[in-house]
XYZ file of C-alpha atoms in Angstrom:
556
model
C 186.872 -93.128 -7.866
C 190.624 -93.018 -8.386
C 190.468 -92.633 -12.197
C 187.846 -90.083 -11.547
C 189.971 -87.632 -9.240
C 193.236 -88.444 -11.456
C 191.288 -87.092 -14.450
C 189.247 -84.035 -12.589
C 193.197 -82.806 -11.602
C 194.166 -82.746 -14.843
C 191.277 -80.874 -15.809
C 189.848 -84.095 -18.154
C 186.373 -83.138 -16.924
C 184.354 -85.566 -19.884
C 186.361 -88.527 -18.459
C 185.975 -87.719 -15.239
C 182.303 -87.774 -15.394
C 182.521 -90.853 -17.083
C 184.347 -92.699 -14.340
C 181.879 -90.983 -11.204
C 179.120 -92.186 -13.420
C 180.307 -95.578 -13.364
C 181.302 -95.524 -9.728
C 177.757 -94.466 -8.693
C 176.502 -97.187 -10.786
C 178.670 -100.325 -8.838
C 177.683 -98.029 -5.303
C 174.684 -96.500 -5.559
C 174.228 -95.436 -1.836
C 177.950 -93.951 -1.803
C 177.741 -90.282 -1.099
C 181.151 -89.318 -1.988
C 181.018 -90.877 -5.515
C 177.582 -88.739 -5.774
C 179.059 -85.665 -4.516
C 182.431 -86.255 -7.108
C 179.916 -87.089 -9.801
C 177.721 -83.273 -9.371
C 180.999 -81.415 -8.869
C 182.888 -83.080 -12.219
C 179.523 -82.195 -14.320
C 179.246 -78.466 -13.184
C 183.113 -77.909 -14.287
C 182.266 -80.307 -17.427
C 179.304 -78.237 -17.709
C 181.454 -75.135 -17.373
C 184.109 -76.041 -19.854
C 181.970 -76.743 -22.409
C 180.183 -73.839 -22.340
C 183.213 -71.105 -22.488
C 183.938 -73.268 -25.574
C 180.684 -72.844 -26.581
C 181.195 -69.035 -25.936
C 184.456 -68.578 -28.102
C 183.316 -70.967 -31.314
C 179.988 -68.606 -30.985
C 182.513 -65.320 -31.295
C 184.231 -66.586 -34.548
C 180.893 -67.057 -36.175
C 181.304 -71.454 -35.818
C 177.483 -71.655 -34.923
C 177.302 -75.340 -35.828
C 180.500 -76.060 -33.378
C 179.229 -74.094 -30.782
C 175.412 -75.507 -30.736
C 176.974 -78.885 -30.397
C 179.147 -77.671 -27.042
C 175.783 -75.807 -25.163
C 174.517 -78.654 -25.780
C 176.684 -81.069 -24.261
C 176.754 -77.823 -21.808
C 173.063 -78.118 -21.083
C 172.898 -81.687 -20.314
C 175.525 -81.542 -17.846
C 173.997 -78.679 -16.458
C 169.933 -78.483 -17.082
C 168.946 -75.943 -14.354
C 171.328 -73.738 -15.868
C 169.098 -70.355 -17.679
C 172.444 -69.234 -19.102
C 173.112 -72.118 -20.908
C 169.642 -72.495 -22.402
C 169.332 -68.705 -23.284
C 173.008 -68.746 -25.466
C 171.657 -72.180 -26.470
C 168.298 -70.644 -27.498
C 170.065 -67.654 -29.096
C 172.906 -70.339 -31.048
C 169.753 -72.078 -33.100
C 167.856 -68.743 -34.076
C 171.408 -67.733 -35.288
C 172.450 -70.761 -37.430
C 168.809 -71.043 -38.712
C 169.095 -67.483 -40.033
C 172.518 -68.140 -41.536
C 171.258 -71.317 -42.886
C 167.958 -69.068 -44.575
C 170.074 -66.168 -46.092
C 173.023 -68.438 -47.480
C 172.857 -69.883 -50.785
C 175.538 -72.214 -49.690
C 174.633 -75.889 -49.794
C 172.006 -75.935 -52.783
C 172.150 -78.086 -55.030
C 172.518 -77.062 -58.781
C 168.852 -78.337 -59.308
C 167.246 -76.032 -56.871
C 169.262 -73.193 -57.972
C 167.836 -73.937 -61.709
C 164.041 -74.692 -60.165
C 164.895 -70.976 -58.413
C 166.056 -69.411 -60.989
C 163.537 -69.694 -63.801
C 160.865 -69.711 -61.426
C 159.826 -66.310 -63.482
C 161.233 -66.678 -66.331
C 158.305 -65.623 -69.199
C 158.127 -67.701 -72.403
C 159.961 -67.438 -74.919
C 159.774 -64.634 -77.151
C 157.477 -62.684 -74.384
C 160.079 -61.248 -72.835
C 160.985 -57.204 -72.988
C 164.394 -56.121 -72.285
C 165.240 -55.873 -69.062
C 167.329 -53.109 -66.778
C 165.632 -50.352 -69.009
C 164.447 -47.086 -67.456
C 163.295 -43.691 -68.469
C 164.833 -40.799 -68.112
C 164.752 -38.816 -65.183
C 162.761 -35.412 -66.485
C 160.362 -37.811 -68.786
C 156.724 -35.880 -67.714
C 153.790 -35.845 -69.836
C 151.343 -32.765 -69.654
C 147.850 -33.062 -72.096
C 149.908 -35.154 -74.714
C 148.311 -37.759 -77.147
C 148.364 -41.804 -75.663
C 149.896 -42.806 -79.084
C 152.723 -39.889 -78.816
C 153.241 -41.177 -75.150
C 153.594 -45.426 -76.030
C 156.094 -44.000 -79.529
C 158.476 -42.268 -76.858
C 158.191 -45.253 -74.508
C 158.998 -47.211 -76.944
C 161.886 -45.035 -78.497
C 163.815 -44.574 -75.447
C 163.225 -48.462 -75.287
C 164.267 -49.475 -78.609
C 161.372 -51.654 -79.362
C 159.024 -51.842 -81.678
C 155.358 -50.640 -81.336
C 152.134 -51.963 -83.335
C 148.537 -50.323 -82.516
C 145.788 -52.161 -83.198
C 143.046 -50.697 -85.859
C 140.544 -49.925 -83.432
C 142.956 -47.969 -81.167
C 142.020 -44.652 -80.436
C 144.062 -41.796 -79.081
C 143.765 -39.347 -76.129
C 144.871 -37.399 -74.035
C 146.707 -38.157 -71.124
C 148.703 -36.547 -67.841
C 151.261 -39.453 -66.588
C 154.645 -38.913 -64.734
C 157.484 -41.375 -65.876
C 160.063 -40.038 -64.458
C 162.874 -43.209 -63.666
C 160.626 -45.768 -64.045
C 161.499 -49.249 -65.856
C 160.200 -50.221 -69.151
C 157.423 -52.629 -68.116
C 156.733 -49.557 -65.034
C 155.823 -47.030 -67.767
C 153.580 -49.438 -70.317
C 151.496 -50.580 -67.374
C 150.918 -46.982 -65.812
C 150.612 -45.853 -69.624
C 147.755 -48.795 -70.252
C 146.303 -47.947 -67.188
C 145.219 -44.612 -67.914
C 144.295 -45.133 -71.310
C 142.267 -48.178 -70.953
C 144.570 -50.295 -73.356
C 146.302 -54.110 -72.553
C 149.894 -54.768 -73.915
C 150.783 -57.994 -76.011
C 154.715 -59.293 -76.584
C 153.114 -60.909 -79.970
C 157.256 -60.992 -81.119
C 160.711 -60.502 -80.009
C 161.166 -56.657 -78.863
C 157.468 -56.379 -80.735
C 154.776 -54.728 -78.675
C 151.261 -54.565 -79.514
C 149.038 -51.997 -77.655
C 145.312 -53.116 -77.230
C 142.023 -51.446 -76.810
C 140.649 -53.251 -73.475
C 137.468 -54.834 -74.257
C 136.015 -58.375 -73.505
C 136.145 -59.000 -77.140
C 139.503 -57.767 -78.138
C 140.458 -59.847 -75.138
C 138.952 -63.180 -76.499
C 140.935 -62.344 -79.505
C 144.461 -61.596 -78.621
C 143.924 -63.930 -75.980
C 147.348 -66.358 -75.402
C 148.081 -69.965 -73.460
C 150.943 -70.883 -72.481
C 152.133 -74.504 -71.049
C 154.431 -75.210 -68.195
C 155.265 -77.678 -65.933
C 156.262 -77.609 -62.139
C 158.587 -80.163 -60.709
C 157.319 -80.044 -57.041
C 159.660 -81.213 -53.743
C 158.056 -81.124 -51.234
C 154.198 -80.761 -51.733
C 151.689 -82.734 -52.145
C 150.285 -83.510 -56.297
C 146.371 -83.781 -54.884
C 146.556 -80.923 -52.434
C 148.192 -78.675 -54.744
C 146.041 -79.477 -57.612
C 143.033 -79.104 -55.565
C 144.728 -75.566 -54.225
C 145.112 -74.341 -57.725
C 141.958 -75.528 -59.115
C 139.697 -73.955 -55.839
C 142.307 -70.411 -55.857
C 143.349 -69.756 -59.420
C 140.442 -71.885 -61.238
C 142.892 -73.645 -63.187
C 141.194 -76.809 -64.871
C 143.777 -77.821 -67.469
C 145.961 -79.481 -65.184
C 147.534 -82.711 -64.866
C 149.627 -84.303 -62.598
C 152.994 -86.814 -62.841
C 152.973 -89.087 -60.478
C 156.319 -90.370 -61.447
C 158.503 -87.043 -61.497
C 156.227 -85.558 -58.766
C 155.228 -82.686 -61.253
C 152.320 -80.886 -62.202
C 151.686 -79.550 -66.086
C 149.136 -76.972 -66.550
C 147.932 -74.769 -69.641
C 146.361 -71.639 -69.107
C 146.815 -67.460 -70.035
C 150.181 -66.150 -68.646
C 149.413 -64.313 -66.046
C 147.850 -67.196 -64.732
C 150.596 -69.770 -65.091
C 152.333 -66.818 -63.548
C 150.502 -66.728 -60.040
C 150.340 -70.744 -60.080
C 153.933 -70.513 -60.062
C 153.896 -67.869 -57.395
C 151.524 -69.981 -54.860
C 153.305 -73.311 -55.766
C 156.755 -71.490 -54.738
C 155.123 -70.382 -51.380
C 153.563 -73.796 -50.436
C 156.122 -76.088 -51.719
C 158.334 -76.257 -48.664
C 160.415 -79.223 -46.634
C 158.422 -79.809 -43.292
C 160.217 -79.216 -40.396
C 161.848 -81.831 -38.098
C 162.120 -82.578 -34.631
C 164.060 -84.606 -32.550
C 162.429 -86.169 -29.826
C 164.334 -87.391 -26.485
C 162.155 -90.291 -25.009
C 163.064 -91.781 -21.671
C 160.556 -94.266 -20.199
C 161.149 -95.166 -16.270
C 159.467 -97.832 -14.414
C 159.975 -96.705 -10.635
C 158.940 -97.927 -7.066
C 155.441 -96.221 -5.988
C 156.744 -96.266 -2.639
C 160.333 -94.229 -3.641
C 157.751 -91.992 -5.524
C 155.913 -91.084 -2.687
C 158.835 -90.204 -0.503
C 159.954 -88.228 -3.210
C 156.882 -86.515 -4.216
C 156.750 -85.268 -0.916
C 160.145 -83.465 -1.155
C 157.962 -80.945 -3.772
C 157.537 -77.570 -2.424
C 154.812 -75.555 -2.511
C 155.190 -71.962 -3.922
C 157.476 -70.038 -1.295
C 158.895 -72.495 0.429
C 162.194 -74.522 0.632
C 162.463 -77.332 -1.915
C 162.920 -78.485 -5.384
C 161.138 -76.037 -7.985
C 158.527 -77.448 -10.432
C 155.451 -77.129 -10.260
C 152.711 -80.015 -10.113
C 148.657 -80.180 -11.542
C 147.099 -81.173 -8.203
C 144.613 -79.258 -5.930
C 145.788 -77.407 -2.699
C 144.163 -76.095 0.504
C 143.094 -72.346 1.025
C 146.879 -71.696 2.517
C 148.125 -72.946 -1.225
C 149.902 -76.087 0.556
C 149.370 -79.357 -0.527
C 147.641 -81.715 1.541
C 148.029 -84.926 2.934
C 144.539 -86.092 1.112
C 145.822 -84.176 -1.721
C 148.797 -86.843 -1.939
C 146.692 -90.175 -1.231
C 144.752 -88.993 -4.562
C 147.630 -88.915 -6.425
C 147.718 -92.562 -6.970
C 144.159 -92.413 -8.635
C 145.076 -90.172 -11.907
C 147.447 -89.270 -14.343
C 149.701 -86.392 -13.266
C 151.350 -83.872 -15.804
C 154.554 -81.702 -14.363
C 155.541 -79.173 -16.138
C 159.013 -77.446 -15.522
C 160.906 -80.497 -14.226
C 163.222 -80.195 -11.656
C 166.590 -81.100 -12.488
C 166.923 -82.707 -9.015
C 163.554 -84.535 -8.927
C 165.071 -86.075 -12.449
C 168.140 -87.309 -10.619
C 166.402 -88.601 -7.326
C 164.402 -91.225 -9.779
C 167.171 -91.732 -12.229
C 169.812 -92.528 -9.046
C 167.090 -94.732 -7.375
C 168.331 -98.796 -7.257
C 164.346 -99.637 -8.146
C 164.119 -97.460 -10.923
C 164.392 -99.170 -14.126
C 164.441 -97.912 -17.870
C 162.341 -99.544 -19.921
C 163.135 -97.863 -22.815
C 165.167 -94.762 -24.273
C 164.913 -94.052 -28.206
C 165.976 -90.648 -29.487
C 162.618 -90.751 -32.697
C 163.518 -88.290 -35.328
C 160.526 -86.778 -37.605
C 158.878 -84.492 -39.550
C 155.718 -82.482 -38.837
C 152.673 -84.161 -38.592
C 153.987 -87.810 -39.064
C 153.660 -90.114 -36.225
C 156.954 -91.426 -35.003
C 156.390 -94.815 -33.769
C 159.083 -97.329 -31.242
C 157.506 -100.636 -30.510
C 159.101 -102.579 -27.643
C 158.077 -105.965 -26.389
C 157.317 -108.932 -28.095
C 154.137 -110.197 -30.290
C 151.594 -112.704 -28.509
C 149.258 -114.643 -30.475
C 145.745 -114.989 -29.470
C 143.314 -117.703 -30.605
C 139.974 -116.231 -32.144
C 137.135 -118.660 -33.169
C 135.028 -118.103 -35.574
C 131.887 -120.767 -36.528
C 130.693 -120.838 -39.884
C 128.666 -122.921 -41.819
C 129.428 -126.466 -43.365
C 126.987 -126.142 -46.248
C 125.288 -122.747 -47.542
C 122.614 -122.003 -45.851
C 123.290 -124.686 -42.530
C 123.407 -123.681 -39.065
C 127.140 -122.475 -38.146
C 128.663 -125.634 -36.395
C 132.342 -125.466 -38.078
C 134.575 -124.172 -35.818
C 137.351 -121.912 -37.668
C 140.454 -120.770 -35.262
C 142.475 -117.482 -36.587
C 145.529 -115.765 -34.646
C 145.750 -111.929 -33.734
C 148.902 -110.859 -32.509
C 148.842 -108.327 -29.770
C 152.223 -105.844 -29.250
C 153.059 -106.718 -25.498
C 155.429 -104.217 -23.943
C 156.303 -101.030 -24.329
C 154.357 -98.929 -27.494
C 154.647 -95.276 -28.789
C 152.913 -93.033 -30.988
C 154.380 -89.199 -30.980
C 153.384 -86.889 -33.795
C 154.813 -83.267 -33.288
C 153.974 -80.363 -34.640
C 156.302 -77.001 -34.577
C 154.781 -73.995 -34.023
C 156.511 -70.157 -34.794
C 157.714 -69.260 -31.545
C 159.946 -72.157 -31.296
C 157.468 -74.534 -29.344
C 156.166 -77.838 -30.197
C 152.920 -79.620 -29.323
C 153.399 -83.427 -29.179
C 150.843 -85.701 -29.507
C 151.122 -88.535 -27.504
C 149.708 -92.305 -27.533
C 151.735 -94.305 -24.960
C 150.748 -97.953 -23.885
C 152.621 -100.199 -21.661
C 151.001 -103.762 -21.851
C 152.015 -107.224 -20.512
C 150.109 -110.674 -19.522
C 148.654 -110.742 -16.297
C 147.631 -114.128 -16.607
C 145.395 -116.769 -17.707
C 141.132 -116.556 -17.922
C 138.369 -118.082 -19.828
C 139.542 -121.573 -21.576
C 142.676 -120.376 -20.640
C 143.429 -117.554 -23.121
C 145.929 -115.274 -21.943
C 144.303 -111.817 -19.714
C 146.609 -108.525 -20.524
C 147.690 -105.308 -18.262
C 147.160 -102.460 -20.372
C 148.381 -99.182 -19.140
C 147.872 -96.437 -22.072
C 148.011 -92.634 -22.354
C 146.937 -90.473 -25.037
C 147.095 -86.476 -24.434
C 148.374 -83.622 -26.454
C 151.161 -81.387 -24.679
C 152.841 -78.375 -25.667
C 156.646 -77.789 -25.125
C 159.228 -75.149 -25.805
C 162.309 -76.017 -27.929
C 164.560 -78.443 -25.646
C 162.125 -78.233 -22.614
C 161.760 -81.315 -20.798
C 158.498 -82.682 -19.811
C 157.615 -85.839 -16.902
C 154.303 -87.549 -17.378
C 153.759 -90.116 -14.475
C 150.376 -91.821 -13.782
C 150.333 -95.081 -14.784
C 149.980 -97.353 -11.954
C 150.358 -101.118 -11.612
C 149.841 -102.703 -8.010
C 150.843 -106.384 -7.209
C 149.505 -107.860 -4.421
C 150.776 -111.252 -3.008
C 149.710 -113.446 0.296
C 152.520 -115.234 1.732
C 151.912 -118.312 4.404
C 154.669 -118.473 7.504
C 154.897 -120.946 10.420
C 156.383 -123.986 11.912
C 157.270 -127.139 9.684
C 154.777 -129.567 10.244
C 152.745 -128.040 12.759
C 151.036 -125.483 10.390
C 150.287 -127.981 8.147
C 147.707 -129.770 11.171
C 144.445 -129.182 10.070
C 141.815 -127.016 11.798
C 144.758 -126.180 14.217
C 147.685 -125.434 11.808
C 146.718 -121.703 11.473
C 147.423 -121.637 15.598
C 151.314 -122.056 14.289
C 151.542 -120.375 11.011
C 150.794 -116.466 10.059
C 149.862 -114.943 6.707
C 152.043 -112.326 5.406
C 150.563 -109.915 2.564
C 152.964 -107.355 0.801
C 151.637 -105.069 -2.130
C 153.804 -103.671 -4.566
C 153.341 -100.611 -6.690
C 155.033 -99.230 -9.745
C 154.452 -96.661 -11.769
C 155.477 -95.533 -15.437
C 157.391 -91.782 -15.912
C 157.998 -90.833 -19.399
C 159.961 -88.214 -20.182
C 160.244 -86.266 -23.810
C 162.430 -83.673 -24.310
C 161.656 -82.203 -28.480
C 164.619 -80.721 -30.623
C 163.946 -78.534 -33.410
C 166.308 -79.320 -35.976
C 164.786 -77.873 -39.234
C 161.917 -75.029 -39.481
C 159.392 -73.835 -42.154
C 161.359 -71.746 -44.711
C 159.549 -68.643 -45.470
C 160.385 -65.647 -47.049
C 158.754 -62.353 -47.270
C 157.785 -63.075 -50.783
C 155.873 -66.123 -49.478
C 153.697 -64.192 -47.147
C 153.229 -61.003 -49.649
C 150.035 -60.773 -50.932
C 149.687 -60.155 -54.877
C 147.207 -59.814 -57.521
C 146.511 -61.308 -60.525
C 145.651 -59.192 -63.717
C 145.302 -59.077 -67.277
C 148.177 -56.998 -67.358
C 150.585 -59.273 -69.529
C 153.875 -57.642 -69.077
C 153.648 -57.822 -64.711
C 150.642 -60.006 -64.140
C 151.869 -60.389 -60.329
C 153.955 -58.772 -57.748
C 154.301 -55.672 -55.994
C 152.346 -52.705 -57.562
C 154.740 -50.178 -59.172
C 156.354 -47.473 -57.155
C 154.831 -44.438 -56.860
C 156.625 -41.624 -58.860
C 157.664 -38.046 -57.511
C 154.662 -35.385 -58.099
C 156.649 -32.695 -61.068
C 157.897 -29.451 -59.555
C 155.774 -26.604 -60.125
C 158.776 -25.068 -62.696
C 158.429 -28.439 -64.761
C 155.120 -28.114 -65.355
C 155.024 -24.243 -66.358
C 157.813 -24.795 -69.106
C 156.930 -24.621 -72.645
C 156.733 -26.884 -75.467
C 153.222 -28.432 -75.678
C 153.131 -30.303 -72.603
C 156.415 -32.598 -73.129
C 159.127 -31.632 -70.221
């Protein structure tokens, strides 16, 4: 208590917490070490959060998060604290989405010829048309020789080609912009069939077949999963030449361009990291009797008391009753919004024991498991046989260990807004005794329920009840030992114990789903060659009445 008040006055608000903490600890019934302890966490609390505040200001979002957070567990019941804390994580995740900073030189190269083209069947890039290029009645074949002028490429018609007339504004557009629009309208496919060499195709099945190309590629995957993306590929882009690397995690496939084209485009969208959580688990074993006293210290809505609220029934006045309470004992009970001080009352009781506390870090949809306790062996028999065919009679023993103690399964899953569902298998076993042929009897006590949390809410499932009964004989030495007339001297005492098991979880999310606006854009996939995917072409400015009245057989 000394250190304690020697550190608050110097305004060493960490240590002084420290030493109330450990004051309560050696006097748990002393109010003045309580009272020390709450006021040293609110200025702790306090302190760390105006840090908090300033490292947020300079733009230190990683610094900051870690000071609300030592803010917040000072201080739970605090809403500011948990709204700048809130507000902290959607920040750094958004720095951490639009900075490049901290890739590695091998996703920047995955990245960055994610669409590259083959070789050779590339066009040059950053080229546009001028701004007054219009075309009024003019021939196709005039329109793809002053594409391709402006362009400096060469053009190659195939002998079937056929010429006519078309009406197409090109005004601005880029090189690959102009050929599509151009192709469009004239029924015609393009073909890179050499460097800065375009051939311009009649579009027909055959002619299709014939200048028909296949490239290979392969995709170096990260995150995803070979089957499931080979099975996505083959079911939405009916690619069947495909084969997986199991070593290098990589998928090869041959097939047409535009093809290997959109396979790249849906493996870029799905192949993302999963994201994480961090999971706060706190497993109390507490007197049913403290319980009770406390659980009577919840309010009902409107009146004095802690705040929480509690998944039991209530009379027509909305109170809880007295029956209401006595049934509590007979289910599981889920709170939701847990009261700081309801926390405290249990955690400060002298009964009240932890049984365990891991901190379980994992990714979505993997169960996180912590196994506490120790392994019993149990005999199983098993008769079988001495000679094929014989009536069983040999007696084979085999040993199955049973987990005894304290077992959990948690497998989160993060949803958009920021919450996470957590599903839960918790069983606290132990031996109870001894039965048939004296093979050990086991106490299970086991949980399994799905619950659905926002990012660092905490959560208090209670329920599961063990009672202990035991019959105690009292009386004089001697005398109640007298038979028939030793229960005149001697009195039997029966006490019944009850405990019950609170868990806690309190999930972190420490890495989301990665998405772009590119991921969730829908595309198409043509036979265009040149832009087989992507966003359609912008739509170009209708020509001014005064363009299209000038001279000069339709060329402005």
């Amino acid at each position: 208590m000394h250190r304690g008040r020697e550190a608050a006055r110097i305004q060493d608000y960490d240590r002084a917490v420290a030493e109330f903490t450990q004051a309560v600890r050696l006097n748990p019934n002393s109010l003045d070490a309580r009272g020390e302890l709450e006021r040293a966490k609110l200025r702790a609390s306090q302190d760390h959060f105006a840090r908090g505040r300033r490292l947020a200001g300079l733009g230190k979002y990683e610094d900051a998060l870690v000071e609300y957070e030592l803010a917040g567990e000072l201080n739970p019941s605090s809403a500011d604290i948990d709204t700048e804390l809130r507000n902290t994580r959607n920040k750094l995740r958004t720095k951490i989405m639009i900075s490049h900073e901290g890739k590695t030189d091998l996703q920047t190269l995955i990245e960055r010829s994610r669409d590259l083209p083959p070789p050779g069947l590339d066009l040059p890039k950053n080229v546009r048309m001028p701004a007054s290029l219009v075309f009024r009645d003019a021939s196709s074949r005039d329109v793809f020789l002053t594409i391709a002028r402006l362009a400096n490429v060469s053009l190659v018609f195939d002998p079937t080609f056929r010429e006519t007339p078309i009406n197409v504004d090109l005004r601005s557009s880029t090189l690959e912009d102009a050929l599509n629009a151009v192709s469009g309208a004239t029924r015609t496919f393009i073909r890179v069939t050499a460097p800065r060499t375009i051939a311009v195709i009649p579009d027909t099945p055959a002619k299709r077949r014939e200048y028909e190309e296949e490239v290979v590629r392969t995709f170096y995957l990260s995150n995803a999963d070979l089957k499931e993306t080979m099975d996505l590929l083959r079911l939405v882009l009916d690619a069947r030449r495909i084969s997986p690397t199991t070593a290098t995690n990589a998928l090869t496939i041959k097939d047409t361009p535009e093809h290997i084209a959109a396979a790249a485009r849906v493996i870029s969208a799905i192949d993302k990291a999963r994201p994480e959580v961090i999971i706060d688990v706190e497993l109390l074993e507490v007197d049913r009797t403290k319980l009770l006293e406390y659980g009577l210290q919840l309010a009902s809505p409107g009146q004095p008391g802690p705040n929480g609220s509690i998944s039991v029934a209530t009379d027509a006045n909305s109170n809880v009753t007295l029956h209401t309470l006595q049934n509590l004992t007979q289910s599981d009970l889920l709170f939701a919004n847990l009261p700081s001080l309801y926390y405290r009352l249990l955690k400060s009781d002298s009964h009240t024991r932890t049984l365990a506390n891991p901190q379980l870090r994992t990714s979505e949809g993997l169960a996180a498991q912590a196994r506490f306790g120790e392994r019993v062996p149990v005999p199983s028999t098993t008769f079988t046989p001495i000679a094929t065919g014989g009536t069983p009679q040999q007696p084979i023993t085999s040993f199955v260990y049973e987990n005894i103690g304290v077992n959990l399964d948690i497998t989160p899953r993060a949803h958009h807004d920021d919450d996470v569902s957590l599903a839960l298998n918790i069983a606290v076993t132990s031996i109870s005794g001894t039965g048939f042929g004296g093979l050990p009897t086991f106490l299970n006590r086991e949980i399994k329920t799905t619950i659905r949390l926002r990012d660092g809410e905490t959560n208090m499932l209670a329920g599961l009840i063990l009672d202990d009964e035991r019959h105690s004989l009292d009386g004089i030495p001697g005398l109640s030992d007298l038979p028939l007339v030793g229960h005149i001297f001697s009195h039997t005492q029966r006490t019944t114990d009850q405990t019950d098991i609170i868990l806690t979880l309190t999930p972190h999310l420490i890495r989301v789903l990665d998405l772009s606006e590119a991921d969730l854009r829908p595309f198409k996939v043509g036979h265009d060659s040149l832009s087989p995917i992507g966003e359609p072409p912008p739509v170009p400015e209708p020509p001014k009445i005064e363009e299209l009245k000038k001279p000069g057989g339709g060329r402005t």
